[in-house]
Amino acid sequence: GAGVSQSPSNKVTEKGKDVELRCDPISGHTALYWYRQSLGQGLEFLIYFQGNSAPDKSGLPSDRFSAERTGGSVSTLTIQRTQQEDSAVYLCASSPAPGTHSYNEQFFGPGTRLTVL
Amino acid sequence: RKEVEQDPGPFNVPEGATVAFNCTYSNSASQSFFWYRQDCRKEPKLLMSVYSSGNEDGRFTAQLNRASQYISLLIRDSKLSDSATYLCVVMGAGNNRKLIWGLGTSLAVNP
């Protein structure tokens, strides 16, 4: 079946502009995660959605970052007034409902490479 | 102290070698543990979960020592295709399903 998809695959923007990154999780997966990975660095957790529960936003680095998940499926990560330090690969992952097979595994999309000039 | 720490690497080994990666975690309440693999400029993919009793999948063996808060991954008979970054990952306790990622250890298997 289809995996996690993300769009755009690459985004180049100017400092100060807003950007929106999209994630389509695997159909039926209840959990959705956003991470970012800077060059040569590990994955940094940003935000986590689980079903209808309030999202865990503890990893968002500043109030310029926000995310929403509509209808329990597609998610959009928005970065306002982008800065050069926001340049990174933004990765989305989804996982099945608790109690189902592989529910602890996170399936990643290919990422969006964001470059802020 | 980082929540998940790994050998810094890189590891350069010849084909056929056995290589071991180590990882320590700081939260003793952590419940689930994983090794992910990430190829250059690609997304991470689950290699294997790590169980208390230890588990093996072909050439790969994972071990967990809860008392020492230590996780290991052993790769036997290394192949060129094993070249990648190996990420140690820990999931929080209870309903906290946030994954905490190590920085990864780079492995290069040489002909």
mmCIF file with all atom_site columns, C-alpha atoms in Angstrom:
data_model
loop_
_atom_site.group_PDB
_atom_site.id
_atom_site.type_symbol
_atom_site.label_atom_id
_atom_site.label_alt_id
_atom_site.label_comp_id
_atom_site.label_asym_id
_atom_site.label_entity_id
_atom_site.label_seq_id
_atom_site.pdbx_PDB_ins_code
_atom_site.Cartn_x
_atom_site.Cartn_y
_atom_site.Cartn_z
_atom_site.occupancy
_atom_site.B_iso_or_equiv
_atom_site.pdbx_formal_charge
_atom_site.auth_seq_id
_atom_site.auth_comp_id
_atom_site.auth_asym_id
_atom_site.auth_atom_id
_atom_site.pdbx_PDB_model_num
ATOM 1   C CA . GLY A 1 1   ? 0.000  0.000   0.000  1.00 0.00 ? 1   GLY A CA 1
ATOM 2   C CA . ALA A 1 2   ? 0.966  3.656   -0.150 1.00 0.00 ? 2   ALA A CA 1
ATOM 3   C CA . GLY A 1 3   ? 3.463  4.915   2.367  1.00 0.00 ? 3   GLY A CA 1
ATOM 4   C CA . VAL A 1 4   ? 3.720  8.284   4.071  1.00 0.00 ? 4   VAL A CA 1
ATOM 5   C CA . SER A 1 5   ? 3.964  11.083  1.540  1.00 0.00 ? 5   SER A CA 1
ATOM 6   C CA . GLN A 1 6   ? 5.211  14.601  2.048  1.00 0.00 ? 6   GLN A CA 1
ATOM 7   C CA . SER A 1 7   ? 5.105  17.700  -0.094 1.00 0.00 ? 7   SER A CA 1
ATOM 8   C CA . PRO A 1 8   ? 6.915  19.565  -1.364 1.00 0.00 ? 8   PRO A CA 1
ATOM 9   C CA . SER A 1 9   ? 10.062 17.466  -1.517 1.00 0.00 ? 9   SER A CA 1
ATOM 10  C CA . ASN A 1 10  ? 12.174 20.610  -1.648 1.00 0.00 ? 10  ASN A CA 1
ATOM 11  C CA . LYS A 1 11  ? 11.350 24.166  -0.633 1.00 0.00 ? 11  LYS A CA 1
ATOM 12  C CA . VAL A 1 12  ? 13.575 27.200  -0.992 1.00 0.00 ? 12  VAL A CA 1
ATOM 13  C CA . THR A 1 13  ? 12.302 30.360  0.620  1.00 0.00 ? 13  THR A CA 1
ATOM 14  C CA . GLU A 1 14  ? 13.528 33.761  1.670  1.00 0.00 ? 14  GLU A CA 1
ATOM 15  C CA . LYS A 1 15  ? 14.088 34.719  5.259  1.00 0.00 ? 15  LYS A CA 1
ATOM 16  C CA . GLY A 1 16  ? 10.933 36.159  6.762  1.00 0.00 ? 16  GLY A CA 1
ATOM 17  C CA . LYS A 1 17  ? 8.476  34.279  4.533  1.00 0.00 ? 17  LYS A CA 1
ATOM 18  C CA . ASP A 1 18  ? 5.973  31.734  5.829  1.00 0.00 ? 18  ASP A CA 1
ATOM 19  C CA . VAL A 1 19  ? 6.043  28.112  4.640  1.00 0.00 ? 19  VAL A CA 1
ATOM 20  C CA . GLU A 1 20  ? 3.617  25.204  4.861  1.00 0.00 ? 20  GLU A CA 1
ATOM 21  C CA . LEU A 1 21  ? 4.735  21.611  4.725  1.00 0.00 ? 21  LEU A CA 1
ATOM 22  C CA . ARG A 1 22  ? 2.251  18.808  4.156  1.00 0.00 ? 22  ARG A CA 1
ATOM 23  C CA . CYS A 1 23  ? 2.162  15.222  5.351  1.00 0.00 ? 23  CYS A CA 1
ATOM 24  C CA . ASP A 1 24  ? -0.204 12.463  4.233  1.00 0.00 ? 24  ASP A CA 1
ATOM 25  C CA . PRO A 1 25  ? 0.113  9.566   6.672  1.00 0.00 ? 25  PRO A CA 1
ATOM 26  C CA . ILE A 1 26  ? -0.572 5.942   5.896  1.00 0.00 ? 26  ILE A CA 1
ATOM 27  C CA . SER A 1 27  ? -4.315 5.401   5.734  1.00 0.00 ? 27  SER A CA 1
ATOM 28  C CA . GLY A 1 28  ? -5.698 4.206   9.062  1.00 0.00 ? 28  GLY A CA 1
ATOM 29  C CA . HIS A 1 29  ? -2.673 5.234   11.110 1.00 0.00 ? 29  HIS A CA 1
ATOM 30  C CA . THR A 1 30  ? -3.794 7.129   14.192 1.00 0.00 ? 30  THR A CA 1
ATOM 31  C CA . ALA A 1 31  ? -0.505 8.670   15.287 1.00 0.00 ? 31  ALA A CA 1
ATOM 32  C CA . LEU A 1 32  ? 1.417  11.293  13.349 1.00 0.00 ? 32  LEU A CA 1
ATOM 33  C CA . TYR A 1 33  ? 4.774  12.839  14.211 1.00 0.00 ? 33  TYR A CA 1
ATOM 34  C CA . TRP A 1 34  ? 6.850  15.703  12.886 1.00 0.00 ? 34  TRP A CA 1
ATOM 35  C CA . TYR A 1 35  ? 10.631 15.781  13.255 1.00 0.00 ? 35  TYR A CA 1
ATOM 36  C CA . ARG A 1 36  ? 13.392 17.833  11.774 1.00 0.00 ? 36  ARG A CA 1
ATOM 37  C CA . GLN A 1 37  ? 16.928 16.814  10.987 1.00 0.00 ? 37  GLN A CA 1
ATOM 38  C CA . SER A 1 38  ? 19.686 19.314  10.371 1.00 0.00 ? 38  SER A CA 1
ATOM 39  C CA . LEU A 1 39  ? 22.756 18.345  8.360  1.00 0.00 ? 39  LEU A CA 1
ATOM 40  C CA . GLY A 1 40  ? 24.797 15.799  10.257 1.00 0.00 ? 40  GLY A CA 1
ATOM 41  C CA . GLN A 1 41  ? 22.484 15.941  13.265 1.00 0.00 ? 41  GLN A CA 1
ATOM 42  C CA . GLY A 1 42  ? 20.050 13.556  14.888 1.00 0.00 ? 42  GLY A CA 1
ATOM 43  C CA . LEU A 1 43  ? 16.295 13.722  14.645 1.00 0.00 ? 43  LEU A CA 1
ATOM 44  C CA . GLU A 1 44  ? 14.661 16.454  16.692 1.00 0.00 ? 44  GLU A CA 1
ATOM 45  C CA . PHE A 1 45  ? 11.079 15.805  17.802 1.00 0.00 ? 45  PHE A CA 1
ATOM 46  C CA . LEU A 1 46  ? 8.679  18.639  17.029 1.00 0.00 ? 46  LEU A CA 1
ATOM 47  C CA . ILE A 1 47  ? 5.072  17.561  17.609 1.00 0.00 ? 47  ILE A CA 1
ATOM 48  C CA . TYR A 1 48  ? 2.951  14.424  17.975 1.00 0.00 ? 48  TYR A CA 1
ATOM 49  C CA . PHE A 1 49  ? -0.730 13.819  17.234 1.00 0.00 ? 49  PHE A CA 1
ATOM 50  C CA . GLN A 1 50  ? -2.564 10.758  18.570 1.00 0.00 ? 50  GLN A CA 1
ATOM 51  C CA . GLY A 1 51  ? -6.162 10.295  17.504 1.00 0.00 ? 51  GLY A CA 1
ATOM 52  C CA . ASN A 1 52  ? -8.420 12.967  18.962 1.00 0.00 ? 52  ASN A CA 1
ATOM 53  C CA . SER A 1 53  ? -6.154 13.718  21.920 1.00 0.00 ? 53  SER A CA 1
ATOM 54  C CA . ALA A 1 54  ? -4.506 17.094  22.368 1.00 0.00 ? 54  ALA A CA 1
ATOM 55  C CA . PRO A 1 55  ? -1.207 17.110  20.492 1.00 0.00 ? 55  PRO A CA 1
ATOM 56  C CA . ASP A 1 56  ? 2.135  16.970  22.284 1.00 0.00 ? 56  ASP A CA 1
ATOM 57  C CA . LYS A 1 57  ? 3.748  20.224  21.174 1.00 0.00 ? 57  LYS A CA 1
ATOM 58  C CA . SER A 1 58  ? 6.672  20.031  23.562 1.00 0.00 ? 58  SER A CA 1
ATOM 59  C CA . GLY A 1 59  ? 9.275  19.901  20.802 1.00 0.00 ? 59  GLY A CA 1
ATOM 60  C CA . LEU A 1 60  ? 8.260  22.985  18.845 1.00 0.00 ? 60  LEU A CA 1
ATOM 61  C CA . PRO A 1 61  ? 11.285 25.315  19.016 1.00 0.00 ? 61  PRO A CA 1
ATOM 62  C CA . SER A 1 62  ? 9.379  28.604  18.997 1.00 0.00 ? 62  SER A CA 1
ATOM 63  C CA . ASP A 1 63  ? 5.932  30.099  18.544 1.00 0.00 ? 63  ASP A CA 1
ATOM 64  C CA . ARG A 1 64  ? 6.741  30.550  14.855 1.00 0.00 ? 64  ARG A CA 1
ATOM 65  C CA . PHE A 1 65  ? 6.104  26.832  14.471 1.00 0.00 ? 65  PHE A CA 1
ATOM 66  C CA . SER A 1 66  ? 2.621  25.343  14.488 1.00 0.00 ? 66  SER A CA 1
ATOM 67  C CA . ALA A 1 67  ? 0.961  22.229  13.158 1.00 0.00 ? 67  ALA A CA 1
ATOM 68  C CA . GLU A 1 68  ? -2.524 20.961  12.659 1.00 0.00 ? 68  GLU A CA 1
ATOM 69  C CA . ARG A 1 69  ? -4.048 17.688  11.675 1.00 0.00 ? 69  ARG A CA 1
ATOM 70  C CA . THR A 1 70  ? -7.395 17.872  9.942  1.00 0.00 ? 70  THR A CA 1
ATOM 71  C CA . GLY A 1 71  ? -9.889 15.029  10.116 1.00 0.00 ? 71  GLY A CA 1
ATOM 72  C CA . GLY A 1 72  ? -7.376 12.813  11.825 1.00 0.00 ? 72  GLY A CA 1
ATOM 73  C CA . SER A 1 73  ? -5.432 12.397  8.599  1.00 0.00 ? 73  SER A CA 1
ATOM 74  C CA . VAL A 1 74  ? -3.438 15.010  6.700  1.00 0.00 ? 74  VAL A CA 1
ATOM 75  C CA . SER A 1 75  ? -1.173 17.293  8.701  1.00 0.00 ? 75  SER A CA 1
ATOM 76  C CA . THR A 1 76  ? 0.335  20.675  7.897  1.00 0.00 ? 76  THR A CA 1
ATOM 77  C CA . LEU A 1 77  ? 3.391  22.103  9.605  1.00 0.00 ? 77  LEU A CA 1
ATOM 78  C CA . THR A 1 78  ? 3.585  25.879  9.322  1.00 0.00 ? 78  THR A CA 1
ATOM 79  C CA . ILE A 1 79  ? 6.678  27.944  9.953  1.00 0.00 ? 79  ILE A CA 1
ATOM 80  C CA . GLN A 1 80  ? 6.086  31.687  10.108 1.00 0.00 ? 80  GLN A CA 1
ATOM 81  C CA . ARG A 1 81  ? 8.736  34.318  9.464  1.00 0.00 ? 81  ARG A CA 1
ATOM 82  C CA . THR A 1 82  ? 11.326 31.718  8.540  1.00 0.00 ? 82  THR A CA 1
ATOM 83  C CA . GLN A 1 83  ? 14.901 32.113  9.707  1.00 0.00 ? 83  GLN A CA 1
ATOM 84  C CA . GLN A 1 84  ? 18.078 30.628  8.262  1.00 0.00 ? 84  GLN A CA 1
ATOM 85  C CA . GLU A 1 85  ? 18.401 28.293  11.248 1.00 0.00 ? 85  GLU A CA 1
ATOM 86  C CA . ASP A 1 86  ? 15.092 26.710  10.217 1.00 0.00 ? 86  ASP A CA 1
ATOM 87  C CA . SER A 1 87  ? 16.871 25.126  7.240  1.00 0.00 ? 87  SER A CA 1
ATOM 88  C CA . ALA A 1 88  ? 16.649 21.366  7.699  1.00 0.00 ? 88  ALA A CA 1
ATOM 89  C CA . VAL A 1 89  ? 14.873 18.260  6.457  1.00 0.00 ? 89  VAL A CA 1
ATOM 90  C CA . TYR A 1 90  ? 11.411 18.049  7.984  1.00 0.00 ? 90  TYR A CA 1
ATOM 91  C CA . LEU A 1 91  ? 10.282 14.453  8.400  1.00 0.00 ? 91  LEU A CA 1
ATOM 92  C CA . CYS A 1 92  ? 6.796  13.176  9.067  1.00 0.00 ? 92  CYS A CA 1
ATOM 93  C CA . ALA A 1 93  ? 6.025  9.722   10.436 1.00 0.00 ? 93  ALA A CA 1
ATOM 94  C CA . SER A 1 94  ? 2.867  7.803   11.231 1.00 0.00 ? 94  SER A CA 1
ATOM 95  C CA . SER A 1 95  ? 2.130  4.692   13.229 1.00 0.00 ? 95  SER A CA 1
ATOM 96  C CA . PRO A 1 96  ? -0.858 2.385   13.651 1.00 0.00 ? 96  PRO A CA 1
ATOM 97  C CA . ALA A 1 97  ? -3.311 2.402   16.533 1.00 0.00 ? 97  ALA A CA 1
ATOM 98  C CA . PRO A 1 98  ? -2.153 0.917   19.838 1.00 0.00 ? 98  PRO A CA 1
ATOM 99  C CA . GLY A 1 99  ? -2.743 -2.788  20.036 1.00 0.00 ? 99  GLY A CA 1
ATOM 100 C CA . THR A 1 100 ? -2.378 -3.355  16.306 1.00 0.00 ? 100 THR A CA 1
ATOM 101 C CA . HIS A 1 101 ? 0.552  -5.042  14.633 1.00 0.00 ? 101 HIS A CA 1
ATOM 102 C CA . SER A 1 102 ? 3.649  -2.807  14.464 1.00 0.00 ? 102 SER A CA 1
ATOM 103 C CA . TYR A 1 103 ? 1.941  -0.126  16.532 1.00 0.00 ? 103 TYR A CA 1
ATOM 104 C CA . ASN A 1 104 ? 5.292  0.891   18.017 1.00 0.00 ? 104 ASN A CA 1
ATOM 105 C CA . GLU A 1 105 ? 6.926  1.306   14.623 1.00 0.00 ? 105 GLU A CA 1
ATOM 106 C CA . GLN A 1 106 ? 7.057  4.707   13.001 1.00 0.00 ? 106 GLN A CA 1
ATOM 107 C CA . PHE A 1 107 ? 6.879  4.816   9.214  1.00 0.00 ? 107 PHE A CA 1
ATOM 108 C CA . PHE A 1 108 ? 8.596  7.828   7.765  1.00 0.00 ? 108 PHE A CA 1
ATOM 109 C CA . GLY A 1 109 ? 7.921  9.895   4.695  1.00 0.00 ? 109 GLY A CA 1
ATOM 110 C CA . PRO A 1 110 ? 10.774 11.018  2.437  1.00 0.00 ? 110 PRO A CA 1
ATOM 111 C CA . GLY A 1 111 ? 10.921 14.430  4.064  1.00 0.00 ? 111 GLY A CA 1
ATOM 112 C CA . THR A 1 112 ? 10.823 18.033  2.876  1.00 0.00 ? 112 THR A CA 1
ATOM 113 C CA . ARG A 1 113 ? 14.188 19.704  2.494  1.00 0.00 ? 113 ARG A CA 1
ATOM 114 C CA . LEU A 1 114 ? 13.717 23.337  3.523  1.00 0.00 ? 114 LEU A CA 1
ATOM 115 C CA . THR A 1 115 ? 16.326 25.944  2.650  1.00 0.00 ? 115 THR A CA 1
ATOM 116 C CA . VAL A 1 116 ? 15.934 29.451  3.993  1.00 0.00 ? 116 VAL A CA 1
ATOM 117 C CA . LEU A 1 117 ? 18.093 31.977  2.166  1.00 0.00 ? 117 LEU A CA 1
ATOM 118 C CA . ARG B 2 1   ? 23.705 14.344  29.570 1.00 0.00 ? 1   ARG B CA 1
ATOM 119 C CA . LYS B 2 2   ? 21.837 13.449  26.377 1.00 0.00 ? 2   LYS B CA 1
ATOM 120 C CA . GLU B 2 3   ? 18.772 11.244  26.844 1.00 0.00 ? 3   GLU B CA 1
ATOM 121 C CA . VAL B 2 4   ? 20.117 8.719   24.345 1.00 0.00 ? 4   VAL B CA 1
ATOM 122 C CA . GLU B 2 5   ? 23.837 8.414   23.722 1.00 0.00 ? 5   GLU B CA 1
ATOM 123 C CA . GLN B 2 6   ? 25.604 6.328   21.110 1.00 0.00 ? 6   GLN B CA 1
ATOM 124 C CA . ASP B 2 7   ? 29.139 5.532   20.068 1.00 0.00 ? 7   ASP B CA 1
ATOM 125 C CA . PRO B 2 8   ? 30.230 8.482   17.953 1.00 0.00 ? 8   PRO B CA 1
ATOM 126 C CA . GLY B 2 9   ? 31.725 6.372   15.146 1.00 0.00 ? 9   GLY B CA 1
ATOM 127 C CA . PRO B 2 10  ? 32.394 6.273   12.292 1.00 0.00 ? 10  PRO B CA 1
ATOM 128 C CA . PHE B 2 11  ? 33.072 2.574   12.053 1.00 0.00 ? 11  PHE B CA 1
ATOM 129 C CA . ASN B 2 12  ? 35.021 1.379   9.024  1.00 0.00 ? 12  ASN B CA 1
ATOM 130 C CA . VAL B 2 13  ? 35.092 -2.412  8.725  1.00 0.00 ? 13  VAL B CA 1
ATOM 131 C CA . PRO B 2 14  ? 35.888 -4.946  5.991  1.00 0.00 ? 14  PRO B CA 1
ATOM 132 C CA . GLU B 2 15  ? 33.239 -7.169  4.503  1.00 0.00 ? 15  GLU B CA 1
ATOM 133 C CA . GLY B 2 16  ? 32.575 -10.161 6.682  1.00 0.00 ? 16  GLY B CA 1
ATOM 134 C CA . ALA B 2 17  ? 33.527 -8.424  9.916  1.00 0.00 ? 17  ALA B CA 1
ATOM 135 C CA . THR B 2 18  ? 31.439 -8.417  13.063 1.00 0.00 ? 18  THR B CA 1
ATOM 136 C CA . VAL B 2 19  ? 30.644 -4.980  14.423 1.00 0.00 ? 19  VAL B CA 1
ATOM 137 C CA . ALA B 2 20  ? 28.896 -3.909  17.630 1.00 0.00 ? 20  ALA B CA 1
ATOM 138 C CA . PHE B 2 21  ? 27.150 -0.652  18.425 1.00 0.00 ? 21  PHE B CA 1
ATOM 139 C CA . ASN B 2 22  ? 26.332 0.504   21.926 1.00 0.00 ? 22  ASN B CA 1
ATOM 140 C CA . CYS B 2 23  ? 23.754 2.895   23.268 1.00 0.00 ? 23  CYS B CA 1
ATOM 141 C CA . THR B 2 24  ? 22.798 4.170   26.722 1.00 0.00 ? 24  THR B CA 1
ATOM 142 C CA . TYR B 2 25  ? 19.607 5.923   27.790 1.00 0.00 ? 25  TYR B CA 1
ATOM 143 C CA . SER B 2 26  ? 18.931 8.126   30.782 1.00 0.00 ? 26  SER B CA 1
ATOM 144 C CA . ASN B 2 27  ? 15.232 7.554   31.587 1.00 0.00 ? 27  ASN B CA 1
ATOM 145 C CA . SER B 2 28  ? 14.883 4.353   33.575 1.00 0.00 ? 28  SER B CA 1
ATOM 146 C CA . ALA B 2 29  ? 11.111 4.409   32.983 1.00 0.00 ? 29  ALA B CA 1
ATOM 147 C CA . SER B 2 30  ? 11.530 4.001   29.221 1.00 0.00 ? 30  SER B CA 1
ATOM 148 C CA . GLN B 2 31  ? 9.520  1.096   27.894 1.00 0.00 ? 31  GLN B CA 1
ATOM 149 C CA . SER B 2 32  ? 10.380 0.431   24.288 1.00 0.00 ? 32  SER B CA 1
ATOM 150 C CA . PHE B 2 33  ? 13.622 0.398   22.400 1.00 0.00 ? 33  PHE B CA 1
ATOM 151 C CA . PHE B 2 34  ? 14.505 0.235   18.740 1.00 0.00 ? 34  PHE B CA 1
ATOM 152 C CA . TRP B 2 35  ? 17.290 0.330   16.214 1.00 0.00 ? 35  TRP B CA 1
ATOM 153 C CA . TYR B 2 36  ? 16.565 2.283   13.053 1.00 0.00 ? 36  TYR B CA 1
ATOM 154 C CA . ARG B 2 37  ? 18.720 2.483   9.970  1.00 0.00 ? 37  ARG B CA 1
ATOM 155 C CA . GLN B 2 38  ? 19.150 5.623   7.905  1.00 0.00 ? 38  GLN B CA 1
ATOM 156 C CA . ASP B 2 39  ? 20.819 5.651   4.507  1.00 0.00 ? 39  ASP B CA 1
ATOM 157 C CA . CYS B 2 40  ? 22.434 8.836   3.273  1.00 0.00 ? 40  CYS B CA 1
ATOM 158 C CA . ARG B 2 41  ? 19.816 11.490  2.489  1.00 0.00 ? 41  ARG B CA 1
ATOM 159 C CA . LYS B 2 42  ? 16.995 9.021   3.107  1.00 0.00 ? 42  LYS B CA 1
ATOM 160 C CA . GLU B 2 43  ? 14.399 8.668   5.835  1.00 0.00 ? 43  GLU B CA 1
ATOM 161 C CA . PRO B 2 44  ? 14.967 6.355   8.827  1.00 0.00 ? 44  PRO B CA 1
ATOM 162 C CA . LYS B 2 45  ? 13.542 2.846   8.658  1.00 0.00 ? 45  LYS B CA 1
ATOM 163 C CA . LEU B 2 46  ? 12.991 0.404   11.493 1.00 0.00 ? 46  LEU B CA 1
ATOM 164 C CA . LEU B 2 47  ? 15.685 -2.254  11.641 1.00 0.00 ? 47  LEU B CA 1
ATOM 165 C CA . MET B 2 48  ? 14.456 -4.074  14.711 1.00 0.00 ? 48  MET B CA 1
ATOM 166 C CA . SER B 2 49  ? 12.787 -3.658  18.056 1.00 0.00 ? 49  SER B CA 1
ATOM 167 C CA . VAL B 2 50  ? 14.790 -4.569  21.138 1.00 0.00 ? 50  VAL B CA 1
ATOM 168 C CA . TYR B 2 51  ? 13.285 -6.898  23.718 1.00 0.00 ? 51  TYR B CA 1
ATOM 169 C CA . SER B 2 52  ? 14.426 -7.624  27.251 1.00 0.00 ? 52  SER B CA 1
ATOM 170 C CA . SER B 2 53  ? 15.202 -11.223 26.359 1.00 0.00 ? 53  SER B CA 1
ATOM 171 C CA . GLY B 2 54  ? 17.316 -10.162 23.405 1.00 0.00 ? 54  GLY B CA 1
ATOM 172 C CA . ASN B 2 55  ? 16.313 -10.854 19.840 1.00 0.00 ? 55  ASN B CA 1
ATOM 173 C CA . GLU B 2 56  ? 17.925 -11.929 16.626 1.00 0.00 ? 56  GLU B CA 1
ATOM 174 C CA . ASP B 2 57  ? 16.991 -11.303 13.014 1.00 0.00 ? 57  ASP B CA 1
ATOM 175 C CA . GLY B 2 58  ? 19.351 -13.019 10.616 1.00 0.00 ? 58  GLY B CA 1
ATOM 176 C CA . ARG B 2 59  ? 22.769 -11.418 10.984 1.00 0.00 ? 59  ARG B CA 1
ATOM 177 C CA . PHE B 2 60  ? 21.486 -8.822  13.456 1.00 0.00 ? 60  PHE B CA 1
ATOM 178 C CA . THR B 2 61  ? 21.243 -9.313  17.223 1.00 0.00 ? 61  THR B CA 1
ATOM 179 C CA . ALA B 2 62  ? 19.878 -6.730  19.659 1.00 0.00 ? 62  ALA B CA 1
ATOM 180 C CA . GLN B 2 63  ? 20.309 -6.819  23.412 1.00 0.00 ? 63  GLN B CA 1
ATOM 181 C CA . LEU B 2 64  ? 18.797 -4.759  26.224 1.00 0.00 ? 64  LEU B CA 1
ATOM 182 C CA . ASN B 2 65  ? 20.150 -4.432  29.755 1.00 0.00 ? 65  ASN B CA 1
ATOM 183 C CA . ARG B 2 66  ? 17.583 -2.513  31.802 1.00 0.00 ? 66  ARG B CA 1
ATOM 184 C CA . ALA B 2 67  ? 19.701 -2.453  34.932 1.00 0.00 ? 67  ALA B CA 1
ATOM 185 C CA . SER B 2 68  ? 22.530 -0.701  33.094 1.00 0.00 ? 68  SER B CA 1
ATOM 186 C CA . GLN B 2 69  ? 20.173 1.200   30.753 1.00 0.00 ? 69  GLN B CA 1
ATOM 187 C CA . TYR B 2 70  ? 22.198 -0.117  27.855 1.00 0.00 ? 70  TYR B CA 1
ATOM 188 C CA . ILE B 2 71  ? 21.238 -1.319  24.386 1.00 0.00 ? 71  ILE B CA 1
ATOM 189 C CA . SER B 2 72  ? 23.442 -3.004  21.828 1.00 0.00 ? 72  SER B CA 1
ATOM 190 C CA . LEU B 2 73  ? 23.299 -4.055  18.195 1.00 0.00 ? 73  LEU B CA 1
ATOM 191 C CA . LEU B 2 74  ? 25.579 -6.722  16.767 1.00 0.00 ? 74  LEU B CA 1
ATOM 192 C CA . ILE B 2 75  ? 25.993 -7.183  13.029 1.00 0.00 ? 75  ILE B CA 1
ATOM 193 C CA . ARG B 2 76  ? 27.688 -10.386 11.914 1.00 0.00 ? 76  ARG B CA 1
ATOM 194 C CA . ASP B 2 77  ? 29.209 -11.088 8.495  1.00 0.00 ? 77  ASP B CA 1
ATOM 195 C CA . SER B 2 78  ? 28.942 -7.438  7.418  1.00 0.00 ? 78  SER B CA 1
ATOM 196 C CA . LYS B 2 79  ? 27.841 -6.733  3.850  1.00 0.00 ? 79  LYS B CA 1
ATOM 197 C CA . LEU B 2 80  ? 28.547 -3.679  1.728  1.00 0.00 ? 80  LEU B CA 1
ATOM 198 C CA . SER B 2 81  ? 24.822 -2.955  1.866  1.00 0.00 ? 81  SER B CA 1
ATOM 199 C CA . ASP B 2 82  ? 24.993 -2.601  5.649  1.00 0.00 ? 82  ASP B CA 1
ATOM 200 C CA . SER B 2 83  ? 26.755 0.743   5.194  1.00 0.00 ? 83  SER B CA 1
ATOM 201 C CA . ALA B 2 84  ? 24.431 3.304   6.781  1.00 0.00 ? 84  ALA B CA 1
ATOM 202 C CA . THR B 2 85  ? 23.841 5.239   9.982  1.00 0.00 ? 85  THR B CA 1
ATOM 203 C CA . TYR B 2 86  ? 22.357 3.212   12.830 1.00 0.00 ? 86  TYR B CA 1
ATOM 204 C CA . LEU B 2 87  ? 20.092 5.097   15.194 1.00 0.00 ? 87  LEU B CA 1
ATOM 205 C CA . CYS B 2 88  ? 19.309 4.015   18.738 1.00 0.00 ? 88  CYS B CA 1
ATOM 206 C CA . VAL B 2 89  ? 15.773 5.047   19.666 1.00 0.00 ? 89  VAL B CA 1
ATOM 207 C CA . VAL B 2 90  ? 13.924 4.993   22.981 1.00 0.00 ? 90  VAL B CA 1
ATOM 208 C CA . MET B 2 91  ? 10.195 5.452   23.546 1.00 0.00 ? 91  MET B CA 1
ATOM 209 C CA . GLY B 2 92  ? 8.909  7.083   26.705 1.00 0.00 ? 92  GLY B CA 1
ATOM 210 C CA . ALA B 2 93  ? 6.924  5.360   29.390 1.00 0.00 ? 93  ALA B CA 1
ATOM 211 C CA . GLY B 2 94  ? 3.159  4.877   29.559 1.00 0.00 ? 94  GLY B CA 1
ATOM 212 C CA . ASN B 2 95  ? 1.145  6.972   27.145 1.00 0.00 ? 95  ASN B CA 1
ATOM 213 C CA . ASN B 2 96  ? 4.171  9.004   26.095 1.00 0.00 ? 96  ASN B CA 1
ATOM 214 C CA . ARG B 2 97  ? 4.922  7.592   22.664 1.00 0.00 ? 97  ARG B CA 1
ATOM 215 C CA . LYS B 2 98  ? 7.429  10.252  21.749 1.00 0.00 ? 98  LYS B CA 1
ATOM 216 C CA . LEU B 2 99  ? 10.626 8.726   20.408 1.00 0.00 ? 99  LEU B CA 1
ATOM 217 C CA . ILE B 2 100 ? 13.960 9.999   21.641 1.00 0.00 ? 100 ILE B CA 1
ATOM 218 C CA . TRP B 2 101 ? 16.676 9.520   19.057 1.00 0.00 ? 101 TRP B CA 1
ATOM 219 C CA . GLY B 2 102 ? 20.395 9.058   19.407 1.00 0.00 ? 102 GLY B CA 1
ATOM 220 C CA . LEU B 2 103 ? 22.626 10.937  16.996 1.00 0.00 ? 103 LEU B CA 1
ATOM 221 C CA . GLY B 2 104 ? 23.485 7.712   15.215 1.00 0.00 ? 104 GLY B CA 1
ATOM 222 C CA . THR B 2 105 ? 26.615 5.777   14.445 1.00 0.00 ? 105 THR B CA 1
ATOM 223 C CA . SER B 2 106 ? 27.935 5.705   10.922 1.00 0.00 ? 106 SER B CA 1
ATOM 224 C CA . LEU B 2 107 ? 29.041 2.363   9.508  1.00 0.00 ? 107 LEU B CA 1
ATOM 225 C CA . ALA B 2 108 ? 31.068 1.936   6.327  1.00 0.00 ? 108 ALA B CA 1
ATOM 226 C CA . VAL B 2 109 ? 31.653 -1.632  5.170  1.00 0.00 ? 109 VAL B CA 1
ATOM 227 C CA . ASN B 2 110 ? 34.555 -1.778  2.752  1.00 0.00 ? 110 ASN B CA 1
ATOM 228 C CA . PRO B 2 111 ? 35.283 -4.381  0.060  1.00 0.00 ? 111 PRO B CA 1
#
